[in-house]
Coordinates of C-alpha atoms in Angstrom, one line a residue:
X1023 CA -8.6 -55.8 15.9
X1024 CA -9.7 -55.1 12.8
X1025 CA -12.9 -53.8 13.5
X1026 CA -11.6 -51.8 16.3
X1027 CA -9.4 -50.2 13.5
X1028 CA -12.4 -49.6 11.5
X1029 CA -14.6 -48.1 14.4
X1030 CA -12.2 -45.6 15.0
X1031 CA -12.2 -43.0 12.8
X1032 CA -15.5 -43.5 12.1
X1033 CA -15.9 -42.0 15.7
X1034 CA -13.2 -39.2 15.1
X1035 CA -15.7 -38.6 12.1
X1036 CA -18.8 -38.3 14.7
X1037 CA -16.7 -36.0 17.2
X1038 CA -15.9 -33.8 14.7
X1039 CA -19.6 -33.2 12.7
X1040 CA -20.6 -32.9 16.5
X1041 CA -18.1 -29.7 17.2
X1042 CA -18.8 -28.1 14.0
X1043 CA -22.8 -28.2 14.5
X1044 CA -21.9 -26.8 18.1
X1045 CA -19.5 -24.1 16.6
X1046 CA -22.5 -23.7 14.0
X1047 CA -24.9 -23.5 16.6
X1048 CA -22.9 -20.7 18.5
X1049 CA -22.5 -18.7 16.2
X1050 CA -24.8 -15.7 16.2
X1051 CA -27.8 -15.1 13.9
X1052 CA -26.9 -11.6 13.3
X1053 CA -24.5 -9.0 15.0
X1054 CA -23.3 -5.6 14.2
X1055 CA -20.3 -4.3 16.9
X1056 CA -20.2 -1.0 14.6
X1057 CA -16.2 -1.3 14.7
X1058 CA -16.5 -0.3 11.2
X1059 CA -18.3 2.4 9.6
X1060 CA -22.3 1.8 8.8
X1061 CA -21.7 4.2 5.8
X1062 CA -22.5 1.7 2.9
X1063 CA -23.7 -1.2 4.8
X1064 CA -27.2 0.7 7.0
X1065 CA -29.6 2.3 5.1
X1066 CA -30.7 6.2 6.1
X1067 CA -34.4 6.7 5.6
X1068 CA -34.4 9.5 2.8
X1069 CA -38.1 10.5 3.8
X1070 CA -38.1 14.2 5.0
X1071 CA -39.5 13.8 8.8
X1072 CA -36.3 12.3 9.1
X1073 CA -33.7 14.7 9.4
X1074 CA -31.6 13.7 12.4
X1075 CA -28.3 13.2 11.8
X1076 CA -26.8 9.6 12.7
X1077 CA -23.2 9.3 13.2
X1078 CA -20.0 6.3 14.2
X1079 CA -18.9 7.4 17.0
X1080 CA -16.9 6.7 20.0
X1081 CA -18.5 5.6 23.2
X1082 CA -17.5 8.4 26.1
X1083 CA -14.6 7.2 27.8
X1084 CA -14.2 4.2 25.5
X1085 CA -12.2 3.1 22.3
X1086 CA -15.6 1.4 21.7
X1087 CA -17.7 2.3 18.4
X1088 CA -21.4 2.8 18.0
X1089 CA -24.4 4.4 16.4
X1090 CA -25.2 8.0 17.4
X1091 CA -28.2 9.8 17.8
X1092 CA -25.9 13.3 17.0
X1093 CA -28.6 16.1 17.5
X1094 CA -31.3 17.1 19.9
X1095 CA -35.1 17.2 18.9
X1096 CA -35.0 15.6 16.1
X1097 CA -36.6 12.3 14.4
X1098 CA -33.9 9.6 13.1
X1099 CA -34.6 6.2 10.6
X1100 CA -32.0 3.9 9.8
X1101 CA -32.2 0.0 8.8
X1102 CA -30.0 -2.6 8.0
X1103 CA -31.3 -5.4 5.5
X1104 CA -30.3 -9.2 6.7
X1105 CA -28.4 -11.4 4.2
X1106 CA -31.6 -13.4 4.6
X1107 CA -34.7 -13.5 7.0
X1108 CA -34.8 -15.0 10.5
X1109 CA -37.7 -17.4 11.5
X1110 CA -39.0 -16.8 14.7
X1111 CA -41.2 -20.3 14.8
X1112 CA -38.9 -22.4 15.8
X1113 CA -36.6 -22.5 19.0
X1114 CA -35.0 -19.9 21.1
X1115 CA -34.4 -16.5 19.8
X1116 CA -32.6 -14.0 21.4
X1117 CA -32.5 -10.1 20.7
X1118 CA -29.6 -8.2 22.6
X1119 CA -28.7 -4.6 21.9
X1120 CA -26.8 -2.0 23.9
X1121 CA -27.6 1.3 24.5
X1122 CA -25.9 4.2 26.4
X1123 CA -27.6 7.7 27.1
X1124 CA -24.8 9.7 27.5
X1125 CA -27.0 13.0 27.9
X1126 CA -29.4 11.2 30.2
X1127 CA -33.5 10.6 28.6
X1128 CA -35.9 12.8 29.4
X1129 CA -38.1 12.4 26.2
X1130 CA -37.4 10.3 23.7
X1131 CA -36.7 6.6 22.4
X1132 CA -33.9 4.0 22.2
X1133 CA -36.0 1.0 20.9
X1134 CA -35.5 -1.4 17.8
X1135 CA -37.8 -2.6 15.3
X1136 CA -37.2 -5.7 13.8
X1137 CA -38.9 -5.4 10.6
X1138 CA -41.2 -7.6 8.0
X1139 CA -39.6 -8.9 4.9
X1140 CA -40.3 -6.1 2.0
X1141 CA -43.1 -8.0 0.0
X1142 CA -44.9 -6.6 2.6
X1143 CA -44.8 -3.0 1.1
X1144 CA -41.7 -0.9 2.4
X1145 CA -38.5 -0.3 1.0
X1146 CA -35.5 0.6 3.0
X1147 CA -34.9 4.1 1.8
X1148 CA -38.5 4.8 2.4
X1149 CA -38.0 3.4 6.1
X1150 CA -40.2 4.8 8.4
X1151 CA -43.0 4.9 12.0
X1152 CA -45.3 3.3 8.9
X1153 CA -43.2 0.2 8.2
X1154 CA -44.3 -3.0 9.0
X1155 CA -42.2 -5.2 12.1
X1156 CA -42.7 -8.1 13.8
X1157 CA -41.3 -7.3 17.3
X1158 CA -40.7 -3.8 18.8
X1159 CA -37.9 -3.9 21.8
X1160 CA -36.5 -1.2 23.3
X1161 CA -36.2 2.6 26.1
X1162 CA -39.1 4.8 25.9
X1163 CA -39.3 7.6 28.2
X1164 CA -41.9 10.4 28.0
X1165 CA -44.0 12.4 29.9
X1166 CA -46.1 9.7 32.1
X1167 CA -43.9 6.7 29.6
X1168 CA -41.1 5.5 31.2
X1169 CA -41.0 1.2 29.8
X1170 CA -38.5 -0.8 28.3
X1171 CA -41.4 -2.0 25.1
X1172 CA -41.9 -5.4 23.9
X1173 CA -44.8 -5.4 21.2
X1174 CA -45.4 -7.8 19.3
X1175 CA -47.2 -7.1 15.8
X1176 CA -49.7 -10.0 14.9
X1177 CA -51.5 -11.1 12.5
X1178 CA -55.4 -11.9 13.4
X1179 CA -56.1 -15.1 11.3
X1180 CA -59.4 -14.6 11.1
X1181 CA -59.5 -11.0 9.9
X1182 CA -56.2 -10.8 8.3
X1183 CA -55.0 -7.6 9.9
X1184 CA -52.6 -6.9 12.0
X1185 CA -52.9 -6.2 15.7
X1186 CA -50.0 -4.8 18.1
X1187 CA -49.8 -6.5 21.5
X1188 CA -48.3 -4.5 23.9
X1189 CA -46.2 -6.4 27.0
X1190 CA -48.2 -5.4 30.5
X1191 CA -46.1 -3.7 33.4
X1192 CA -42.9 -3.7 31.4
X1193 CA -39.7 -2.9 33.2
X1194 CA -38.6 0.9 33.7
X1195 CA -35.7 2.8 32.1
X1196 CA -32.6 2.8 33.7
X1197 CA -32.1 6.5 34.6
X1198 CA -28.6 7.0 34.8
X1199 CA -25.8 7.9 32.0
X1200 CA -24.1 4.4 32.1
X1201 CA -24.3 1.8 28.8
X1202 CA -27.1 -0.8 29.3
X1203 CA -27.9 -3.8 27.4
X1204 CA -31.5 -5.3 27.0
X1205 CA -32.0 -8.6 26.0
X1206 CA -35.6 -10.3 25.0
X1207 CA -35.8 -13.8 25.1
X1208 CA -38.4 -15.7 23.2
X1209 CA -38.5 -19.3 23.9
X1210 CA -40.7 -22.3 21.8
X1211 CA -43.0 -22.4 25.3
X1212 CA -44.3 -19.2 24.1
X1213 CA -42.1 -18.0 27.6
X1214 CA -40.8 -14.6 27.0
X1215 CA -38.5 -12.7 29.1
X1216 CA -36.6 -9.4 29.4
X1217 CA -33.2 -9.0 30.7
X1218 CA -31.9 -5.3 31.9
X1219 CA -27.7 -6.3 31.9
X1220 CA -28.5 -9.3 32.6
X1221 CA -31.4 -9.7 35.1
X1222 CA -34.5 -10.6 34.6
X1223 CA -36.8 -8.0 35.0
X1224 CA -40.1 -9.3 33.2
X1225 CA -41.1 -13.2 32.4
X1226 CA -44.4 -13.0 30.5
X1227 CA -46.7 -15.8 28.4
X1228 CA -47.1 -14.6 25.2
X1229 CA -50.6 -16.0 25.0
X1230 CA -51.5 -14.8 28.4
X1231 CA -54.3 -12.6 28.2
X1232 CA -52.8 -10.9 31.8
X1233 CA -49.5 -10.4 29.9
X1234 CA -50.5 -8.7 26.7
X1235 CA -52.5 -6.0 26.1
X1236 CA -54.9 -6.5 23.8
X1237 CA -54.5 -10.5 24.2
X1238 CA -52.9 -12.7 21.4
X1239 CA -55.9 -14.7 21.7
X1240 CA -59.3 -13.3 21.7
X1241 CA -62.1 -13.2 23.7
X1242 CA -64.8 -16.4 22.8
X1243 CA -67.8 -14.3 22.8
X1244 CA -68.4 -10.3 23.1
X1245 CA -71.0 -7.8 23.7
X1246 CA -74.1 -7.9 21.2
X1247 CA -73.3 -4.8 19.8
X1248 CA -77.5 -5.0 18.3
X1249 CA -78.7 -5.4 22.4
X1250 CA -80.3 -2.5 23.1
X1251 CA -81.2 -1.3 27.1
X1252 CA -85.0 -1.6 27.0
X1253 CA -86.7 1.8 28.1
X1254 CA -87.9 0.7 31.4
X1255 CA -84.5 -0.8 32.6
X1256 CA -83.8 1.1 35.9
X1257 CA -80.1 1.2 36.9
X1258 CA -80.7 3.2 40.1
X1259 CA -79.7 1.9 42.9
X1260 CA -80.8 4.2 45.2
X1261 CA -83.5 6.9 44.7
X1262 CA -84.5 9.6 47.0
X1263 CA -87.3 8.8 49.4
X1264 CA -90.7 9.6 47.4
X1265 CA -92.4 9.7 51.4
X1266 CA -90.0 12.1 53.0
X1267 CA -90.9 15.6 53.8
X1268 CA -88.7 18.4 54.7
X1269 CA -89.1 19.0 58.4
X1270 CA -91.4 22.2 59.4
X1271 CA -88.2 23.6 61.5
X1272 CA -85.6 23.1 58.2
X1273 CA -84.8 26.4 57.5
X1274 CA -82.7 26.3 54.1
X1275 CA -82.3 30.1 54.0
X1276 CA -80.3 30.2 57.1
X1277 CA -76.8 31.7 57.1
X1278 CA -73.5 29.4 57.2
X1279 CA -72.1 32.1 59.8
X1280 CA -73.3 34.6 62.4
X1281 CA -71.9 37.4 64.5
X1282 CA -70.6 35.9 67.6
X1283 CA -72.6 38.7 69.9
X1284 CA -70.6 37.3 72.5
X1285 CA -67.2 38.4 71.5
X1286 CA -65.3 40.9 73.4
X1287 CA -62.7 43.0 72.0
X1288 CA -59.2 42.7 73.4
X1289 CA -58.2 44.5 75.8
X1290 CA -55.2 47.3 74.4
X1291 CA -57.1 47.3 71.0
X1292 CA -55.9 50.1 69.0
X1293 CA -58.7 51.3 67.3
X1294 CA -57.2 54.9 65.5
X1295 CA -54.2 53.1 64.6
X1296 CA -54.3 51.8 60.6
X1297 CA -52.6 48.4 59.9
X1298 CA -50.1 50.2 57.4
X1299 CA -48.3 53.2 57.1
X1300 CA -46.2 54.7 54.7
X1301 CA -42.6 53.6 54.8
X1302 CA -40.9 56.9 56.9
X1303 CA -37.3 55.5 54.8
X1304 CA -38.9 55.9 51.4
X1305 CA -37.9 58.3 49.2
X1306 CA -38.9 59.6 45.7
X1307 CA -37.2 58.2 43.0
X1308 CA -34.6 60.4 40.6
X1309 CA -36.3 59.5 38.0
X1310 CA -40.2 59.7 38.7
X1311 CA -41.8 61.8 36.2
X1312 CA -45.3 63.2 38.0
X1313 CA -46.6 63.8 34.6
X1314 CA -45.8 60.5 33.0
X1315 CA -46.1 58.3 36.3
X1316 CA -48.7 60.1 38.4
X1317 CA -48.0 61.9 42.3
X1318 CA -45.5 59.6 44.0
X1319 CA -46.8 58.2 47.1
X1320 CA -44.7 56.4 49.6
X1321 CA -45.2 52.3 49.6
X1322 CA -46.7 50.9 52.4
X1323 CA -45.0 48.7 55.5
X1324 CA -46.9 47.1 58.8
X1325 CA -47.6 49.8 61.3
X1326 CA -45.2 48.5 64.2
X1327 CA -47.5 49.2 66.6
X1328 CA -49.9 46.7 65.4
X1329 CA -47.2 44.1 65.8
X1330 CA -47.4 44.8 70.1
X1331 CA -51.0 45.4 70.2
X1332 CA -53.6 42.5 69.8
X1333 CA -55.0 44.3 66.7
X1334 CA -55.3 48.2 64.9
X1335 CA -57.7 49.8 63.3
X1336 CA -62.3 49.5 63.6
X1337 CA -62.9 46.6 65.6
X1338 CA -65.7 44.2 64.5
X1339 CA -66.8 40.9 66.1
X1340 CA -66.1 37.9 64.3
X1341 CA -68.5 35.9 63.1
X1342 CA -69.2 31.6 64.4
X1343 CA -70.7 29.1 62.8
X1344 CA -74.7 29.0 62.6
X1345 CA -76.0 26.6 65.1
X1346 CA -79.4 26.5 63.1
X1347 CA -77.4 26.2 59.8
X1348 CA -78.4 22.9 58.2
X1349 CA -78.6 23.6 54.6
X1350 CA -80.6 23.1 51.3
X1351 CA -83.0 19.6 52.3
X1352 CA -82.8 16.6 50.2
X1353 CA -84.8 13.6 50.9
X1354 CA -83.0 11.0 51.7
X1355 CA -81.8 8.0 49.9
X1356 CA -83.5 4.7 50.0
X1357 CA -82.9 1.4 47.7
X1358 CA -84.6 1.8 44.5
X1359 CA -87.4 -1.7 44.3
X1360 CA -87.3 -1.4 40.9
X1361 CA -83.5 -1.5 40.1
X1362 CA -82.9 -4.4 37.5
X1363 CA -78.9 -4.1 38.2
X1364 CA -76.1 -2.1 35.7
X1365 CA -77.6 -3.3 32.4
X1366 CA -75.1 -5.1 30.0
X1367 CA -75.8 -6.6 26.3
X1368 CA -75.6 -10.6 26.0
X1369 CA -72.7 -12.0 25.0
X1370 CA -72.5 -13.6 21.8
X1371 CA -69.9 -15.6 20.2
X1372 CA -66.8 -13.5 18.8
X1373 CA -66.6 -13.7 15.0
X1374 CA -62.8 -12.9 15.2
X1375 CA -62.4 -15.8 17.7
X1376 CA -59.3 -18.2 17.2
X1377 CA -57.4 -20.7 19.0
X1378 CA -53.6 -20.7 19.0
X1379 CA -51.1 -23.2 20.3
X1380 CA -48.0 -20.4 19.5
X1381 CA -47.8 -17.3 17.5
X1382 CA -47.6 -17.1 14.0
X1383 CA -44.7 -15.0 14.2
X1384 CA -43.3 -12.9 10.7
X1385 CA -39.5 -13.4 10.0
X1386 CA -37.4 -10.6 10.6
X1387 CA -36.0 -9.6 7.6
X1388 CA -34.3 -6.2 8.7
X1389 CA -33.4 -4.0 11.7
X1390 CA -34.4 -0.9 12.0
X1391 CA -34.3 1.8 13.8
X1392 CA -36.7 4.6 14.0
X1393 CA -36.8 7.2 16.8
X1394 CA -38.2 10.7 18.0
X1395 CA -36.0 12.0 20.7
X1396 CA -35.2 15.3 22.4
X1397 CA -32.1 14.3 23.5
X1398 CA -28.5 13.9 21.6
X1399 CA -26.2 11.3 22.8
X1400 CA -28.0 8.3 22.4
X1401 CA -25.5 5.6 21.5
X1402 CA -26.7 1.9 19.7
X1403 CA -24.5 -1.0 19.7
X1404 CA -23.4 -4.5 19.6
X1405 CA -27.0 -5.3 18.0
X1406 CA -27.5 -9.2 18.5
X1407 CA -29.9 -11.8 17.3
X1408 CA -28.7 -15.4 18.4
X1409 CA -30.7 -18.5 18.8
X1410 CA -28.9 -19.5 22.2
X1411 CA -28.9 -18.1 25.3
X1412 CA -25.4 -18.6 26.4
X1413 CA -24.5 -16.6 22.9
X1414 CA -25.8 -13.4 23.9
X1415 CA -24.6 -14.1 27.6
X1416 CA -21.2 -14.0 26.2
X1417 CA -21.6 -11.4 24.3
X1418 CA -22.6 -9.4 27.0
X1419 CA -19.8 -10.3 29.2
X1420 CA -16.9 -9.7 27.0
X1421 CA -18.5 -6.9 24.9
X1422 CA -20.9 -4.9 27.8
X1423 CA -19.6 -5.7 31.0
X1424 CA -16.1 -4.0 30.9
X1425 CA -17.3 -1.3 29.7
X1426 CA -20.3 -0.7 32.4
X1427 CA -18.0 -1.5 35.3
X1428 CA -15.5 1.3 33.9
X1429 CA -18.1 4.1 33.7
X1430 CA -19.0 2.7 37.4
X1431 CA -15.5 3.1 38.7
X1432 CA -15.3 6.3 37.2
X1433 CA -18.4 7.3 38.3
X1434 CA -17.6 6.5 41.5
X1435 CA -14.3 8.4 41.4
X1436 CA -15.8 12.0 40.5
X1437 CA -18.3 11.7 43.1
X1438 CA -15.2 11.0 45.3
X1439 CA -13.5 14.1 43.3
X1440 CA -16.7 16.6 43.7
X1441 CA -16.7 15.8 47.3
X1442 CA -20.2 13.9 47.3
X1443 CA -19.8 10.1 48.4
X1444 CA -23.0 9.8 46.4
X1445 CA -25.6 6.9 47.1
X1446 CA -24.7 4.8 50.2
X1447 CA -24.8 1.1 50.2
X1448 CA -28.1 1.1 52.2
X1449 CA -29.4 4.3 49.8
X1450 CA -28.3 1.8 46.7
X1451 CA -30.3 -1.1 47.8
X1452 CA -33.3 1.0 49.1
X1453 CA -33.6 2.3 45.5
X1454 CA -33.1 -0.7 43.7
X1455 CA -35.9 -2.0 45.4
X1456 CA -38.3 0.8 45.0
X1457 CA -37.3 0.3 41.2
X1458 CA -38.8 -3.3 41.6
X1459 CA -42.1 -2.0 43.7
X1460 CA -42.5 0.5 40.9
X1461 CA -42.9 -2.4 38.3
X1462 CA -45.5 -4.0 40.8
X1463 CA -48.5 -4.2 38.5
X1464 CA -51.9 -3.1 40.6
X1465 CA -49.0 0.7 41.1
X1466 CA -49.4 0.9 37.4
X1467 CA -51.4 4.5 37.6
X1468 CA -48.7 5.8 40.2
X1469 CA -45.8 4.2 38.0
X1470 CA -44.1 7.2 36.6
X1471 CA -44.7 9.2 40.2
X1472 CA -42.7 6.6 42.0
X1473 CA -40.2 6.8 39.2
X1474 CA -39.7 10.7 39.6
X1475 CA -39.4 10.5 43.1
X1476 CA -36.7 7.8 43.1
X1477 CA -34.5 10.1 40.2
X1478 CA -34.9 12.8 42.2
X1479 CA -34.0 11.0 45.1
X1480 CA -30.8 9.2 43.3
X1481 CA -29.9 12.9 42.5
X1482 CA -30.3 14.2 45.9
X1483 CA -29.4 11.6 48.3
X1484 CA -30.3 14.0 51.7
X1485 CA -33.7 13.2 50.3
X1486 CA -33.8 9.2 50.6
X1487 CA -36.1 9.5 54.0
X1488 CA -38.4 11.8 52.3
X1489 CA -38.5 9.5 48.8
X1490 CA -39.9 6.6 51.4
X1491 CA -42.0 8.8 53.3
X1492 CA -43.7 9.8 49.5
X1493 CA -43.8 6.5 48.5
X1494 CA -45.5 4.8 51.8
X1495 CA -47.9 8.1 51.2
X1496 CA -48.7 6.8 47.5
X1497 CA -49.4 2.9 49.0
X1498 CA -51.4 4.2 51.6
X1499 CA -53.6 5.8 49.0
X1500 CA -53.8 3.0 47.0
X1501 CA -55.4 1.1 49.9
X1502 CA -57.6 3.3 51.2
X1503 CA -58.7 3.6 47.5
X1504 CA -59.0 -0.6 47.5
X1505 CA -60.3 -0.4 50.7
X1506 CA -63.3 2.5 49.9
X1507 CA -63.7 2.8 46.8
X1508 CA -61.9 6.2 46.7
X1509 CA -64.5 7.9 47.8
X1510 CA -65.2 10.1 51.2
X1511 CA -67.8 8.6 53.7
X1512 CA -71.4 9.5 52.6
X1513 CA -73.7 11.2 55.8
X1514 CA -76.8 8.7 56.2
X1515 CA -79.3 11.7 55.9
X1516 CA -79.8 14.2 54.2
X1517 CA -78.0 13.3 50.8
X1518 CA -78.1 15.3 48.0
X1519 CA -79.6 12.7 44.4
X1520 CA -76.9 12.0 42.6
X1521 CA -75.9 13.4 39.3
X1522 CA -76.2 11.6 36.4
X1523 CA -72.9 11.1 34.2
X1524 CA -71.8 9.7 31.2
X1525 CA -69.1 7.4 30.8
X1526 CA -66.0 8.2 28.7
X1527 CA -65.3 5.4 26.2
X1528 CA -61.3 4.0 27.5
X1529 CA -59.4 5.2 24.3
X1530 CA -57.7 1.9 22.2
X1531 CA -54.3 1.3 22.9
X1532 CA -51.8 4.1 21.0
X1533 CA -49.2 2.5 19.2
X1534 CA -45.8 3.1 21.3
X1535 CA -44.2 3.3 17.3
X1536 CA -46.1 7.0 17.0
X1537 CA -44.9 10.1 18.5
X1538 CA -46.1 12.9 18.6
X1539 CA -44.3 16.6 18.8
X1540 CA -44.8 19.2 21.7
X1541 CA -45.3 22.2 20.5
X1542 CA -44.4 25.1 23.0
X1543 CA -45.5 28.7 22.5
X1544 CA -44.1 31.7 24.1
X1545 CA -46.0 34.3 24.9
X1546 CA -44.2 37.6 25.6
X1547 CA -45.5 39.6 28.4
X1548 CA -46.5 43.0 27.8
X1549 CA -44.5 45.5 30.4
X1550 CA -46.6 46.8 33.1
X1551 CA -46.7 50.8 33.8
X1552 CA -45.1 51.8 37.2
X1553 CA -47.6 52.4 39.7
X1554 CA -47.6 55.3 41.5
X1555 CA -46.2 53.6 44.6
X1556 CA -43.7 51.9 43.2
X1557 CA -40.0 53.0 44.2

């Protein structure tokens, strides 16, 4: 009995240090609801690209504060420095942010940088595109950019320098004007995925080579960049026949068309009748000045008689394609015997070359936010960083979900208002799944086609069988490009030589953290003089 009395509490003891590590362990890493004011507690880059104006601000319809993108066309920086910095390394981390365009996004972004500790050589008033982050999350929509970004900045341990790695057929933007959340989960399988409210939209291996872009890990070896192509190295495949002569009866001068000598003219041809007249209702203007504008003539209209007769005016035969039209000659092609192949330089082993069992990820030390937009209304909030999953799940069902499911109902009750029943059911699913064929990765290239069609079809709904008929266009394309090469059958003979070309080095990656201005000019048309037939 006595030692039952002893066990006891020494078992209330382990119940309780059990619930507060789990209270400890739900708590989140870091989270800003912006309830309060961020005067005092962010930072406002005082560097002078920066000259949007951020404000705390009620969500549209909501009692709900966030962050405000206030102006249009305009670049915004704003950080908030953690109590102290949060390793990446080890476990889960989640990121989990909302954001609402309430003016809609048609260039401009709504990403978050989660920044480097400062020894790395920023400070947060200087906050700006130039300061150093460990993971970029976020909306971007531009021109042919419409991704929800996940790059992660690296550091090559071999060369010391620091490498963005950009996710691969990352999920579109949402395109409507509801709030959103996006939540990026990094796990210690080196597993990352991306929510969109919720869903999974993207699971990627962060040292997948298919999933990044460049990959984490580099190549083992690379082109010899001392190999030279030796002189004599023939990369023709084909080459015109050296034997073939241009036939004796291969007239190149011939004509494409000839008269047709065979034509007839029409019977009821009116040959003195012109194909305009001078409009018989036309009248001179008041205010035509004959010495400023010129003698006034009448404009000219279709002479109705032409529109009863086969034709008016000097009939001429028409002309028909030249039977003995063949062309300029070119021999035709044969296969090259001394082609050695498309030369390439030998591999050799990469210098840069490393092997890596996870990444050697930089703790975030601040969040930041840094934008170009030409759009006002962008609202941040309930900014998350948790190392459990079921953390930021809650988080988005208390804190998110009410709020989306109002502005649905809503939504759904001006369309009712206006008259317009908006998307169907059937409409709804057809687009969500086009959203999903969008993200297919070999539809990369047509990515941000597909996406304007389906906005334009989400804003037009009479247009949904057109949208599909587009889109099953687009695939056929695609596979008759697969399929051919994208290129039009070749006749057998003749065949012109082909030209030689050179290639275009591909262009390295652009870092999505630099944006660059459009800058528009207007120029003003000069105003043309009347002419004399002008009424």
């Amino acid at each position: 009995m006595m030692g039952g009395r002893r066990i006891a509490p020494l078992l209330a003891l382990v119940l309780i240090a059990c619930l507060a590590l789990q209270l400890n362990a739900s708590d989140p890493l870091f989270y800003e609801s912006f309830d309060e004011s961020f005067d005092g507690r962010w930072i406002v880059s005082e560097k002078d690209d920066y000259k949007g104006i951020w404000k705390h601000s009620k969500s549209e319809g909501h009692e709900d504060y966030g962050l405000l993108v206030s102006e249009k066309a305009r670049k915004y920086a704003i950080v908030k420095e953690l109590d102290k910095p949060i390793n990446l390394k080890d476990g889960t981390i989640v990121l989990q942010f909302e954001t609402r365009l309430q003016n809609g996004l048609e260039c401009g972004g709504a990403y978050i940088k989660y920044l480097r500790p400062q020894d790395a050589g920023w400070i947060s008033k200087e906050f700006d595109n130039e300061s150093p982050y460990s993971i970029m999350f976020g909306p971007d929509k531009c021109g042919s950019t419409n991704k929800v970004h996940f790059i992660l900045n690296h550091k090559n341990p071999k060369t010391g320098k620091f490498v963005e790695h950009h996710l691969k057929y990352p999920p579109s933007v949402p395109s409507d004007k509801l709030s959103h959340v996006y939540t990026a989960i990094l796990k210690p399988n080196n597993e990352v995925s991306i929510l969109i409210d919720g869903e999974e939209k993207k699971k990627s291996n962060l040292l997948s080579a298919d999933d990044f872009e460049p990959a984490l890990i580099p190549t083992k070896t690379i082109p010899d960049p001392d190999d030279k192509k030796p002189e004599d190295w023939d990369e023709r495949a084909k080459i015109p026949d050296p034997d073939a002569v241009k036939p004796d009866d291969w007239d190149e001068d011939a004509p494409t068309e000839i008269e047709d000598e065979d034509a007839v003219k029409p019977e009821g041809w009116l040959d003195d009748e012109p194909e305009e007249i001078d409009d018989p209702e036309a009248t001179k203007p008041e205010d035509w000045d004959d010495e400023e504008d010129g003698e006034w003539e009448a404009p000219k209209i279709d002479n109705p008689k032409c529109e009863e007769a086969p034709g008016c005016g000097e009939w001429k035969r028409p002309n028909k394609r030249n039977p003995a039209y063949k062309g300029k000659w070119y021999a035709p092609m044969i296969d090259n015997p001394n082609f050695k192949g498309i030369w390439k330089p030998q591999e050799i082993p990469n210098p840069d070359y490393f092997e890596l069992d996870k990444p050697d990820f930089e703790p975030i030390a601040a969040i930041g936010i840094e934008i170009w937009t030409m759009q006002d209304g962008i609202l941040f909030d309930n900014i998350l960083i948790a190392s459990d999953e079921k953390v930021a799940e809650s988080y988005r069902d208390e804190k998110w979900k009410p709020k989306y499911l109002s502005e649905k109902e809503k939504q759904k009750a001006e369309d009712a208002a206006s008259g317009s029943d908006g998307l169907s059911s059937f409409q709804k699913k057809v687009f969500d799944v086009l959203y999903k064929v969008a993200d297919i990765p070999f539809l990369e290239a047509y990515k941000i086609k597909i996406i304007d069609l389906i906005e334009k079809g989400e804003k037009q709904p009479n247009l949904t069988i057109g949208i599909l008929v587009s889109i099953v266009v687009v695939f056929l394309t695609i596979i008759f490009k697969i399929l051919f090469g994208g290129k039009k059958p070749q006749p057998v003979a003749p065949v012109k030589p082909p030209t030689a070309t050179e290639t275009k080095p591909t262009d390295a990656p652009e870092s999505s953290a630099e944006k660059e201005e459009t800058e528009k000019e207007d120029a003003a048309a000069a105003r043309p003089r009347r002419s004399r037939r002008e009424t």
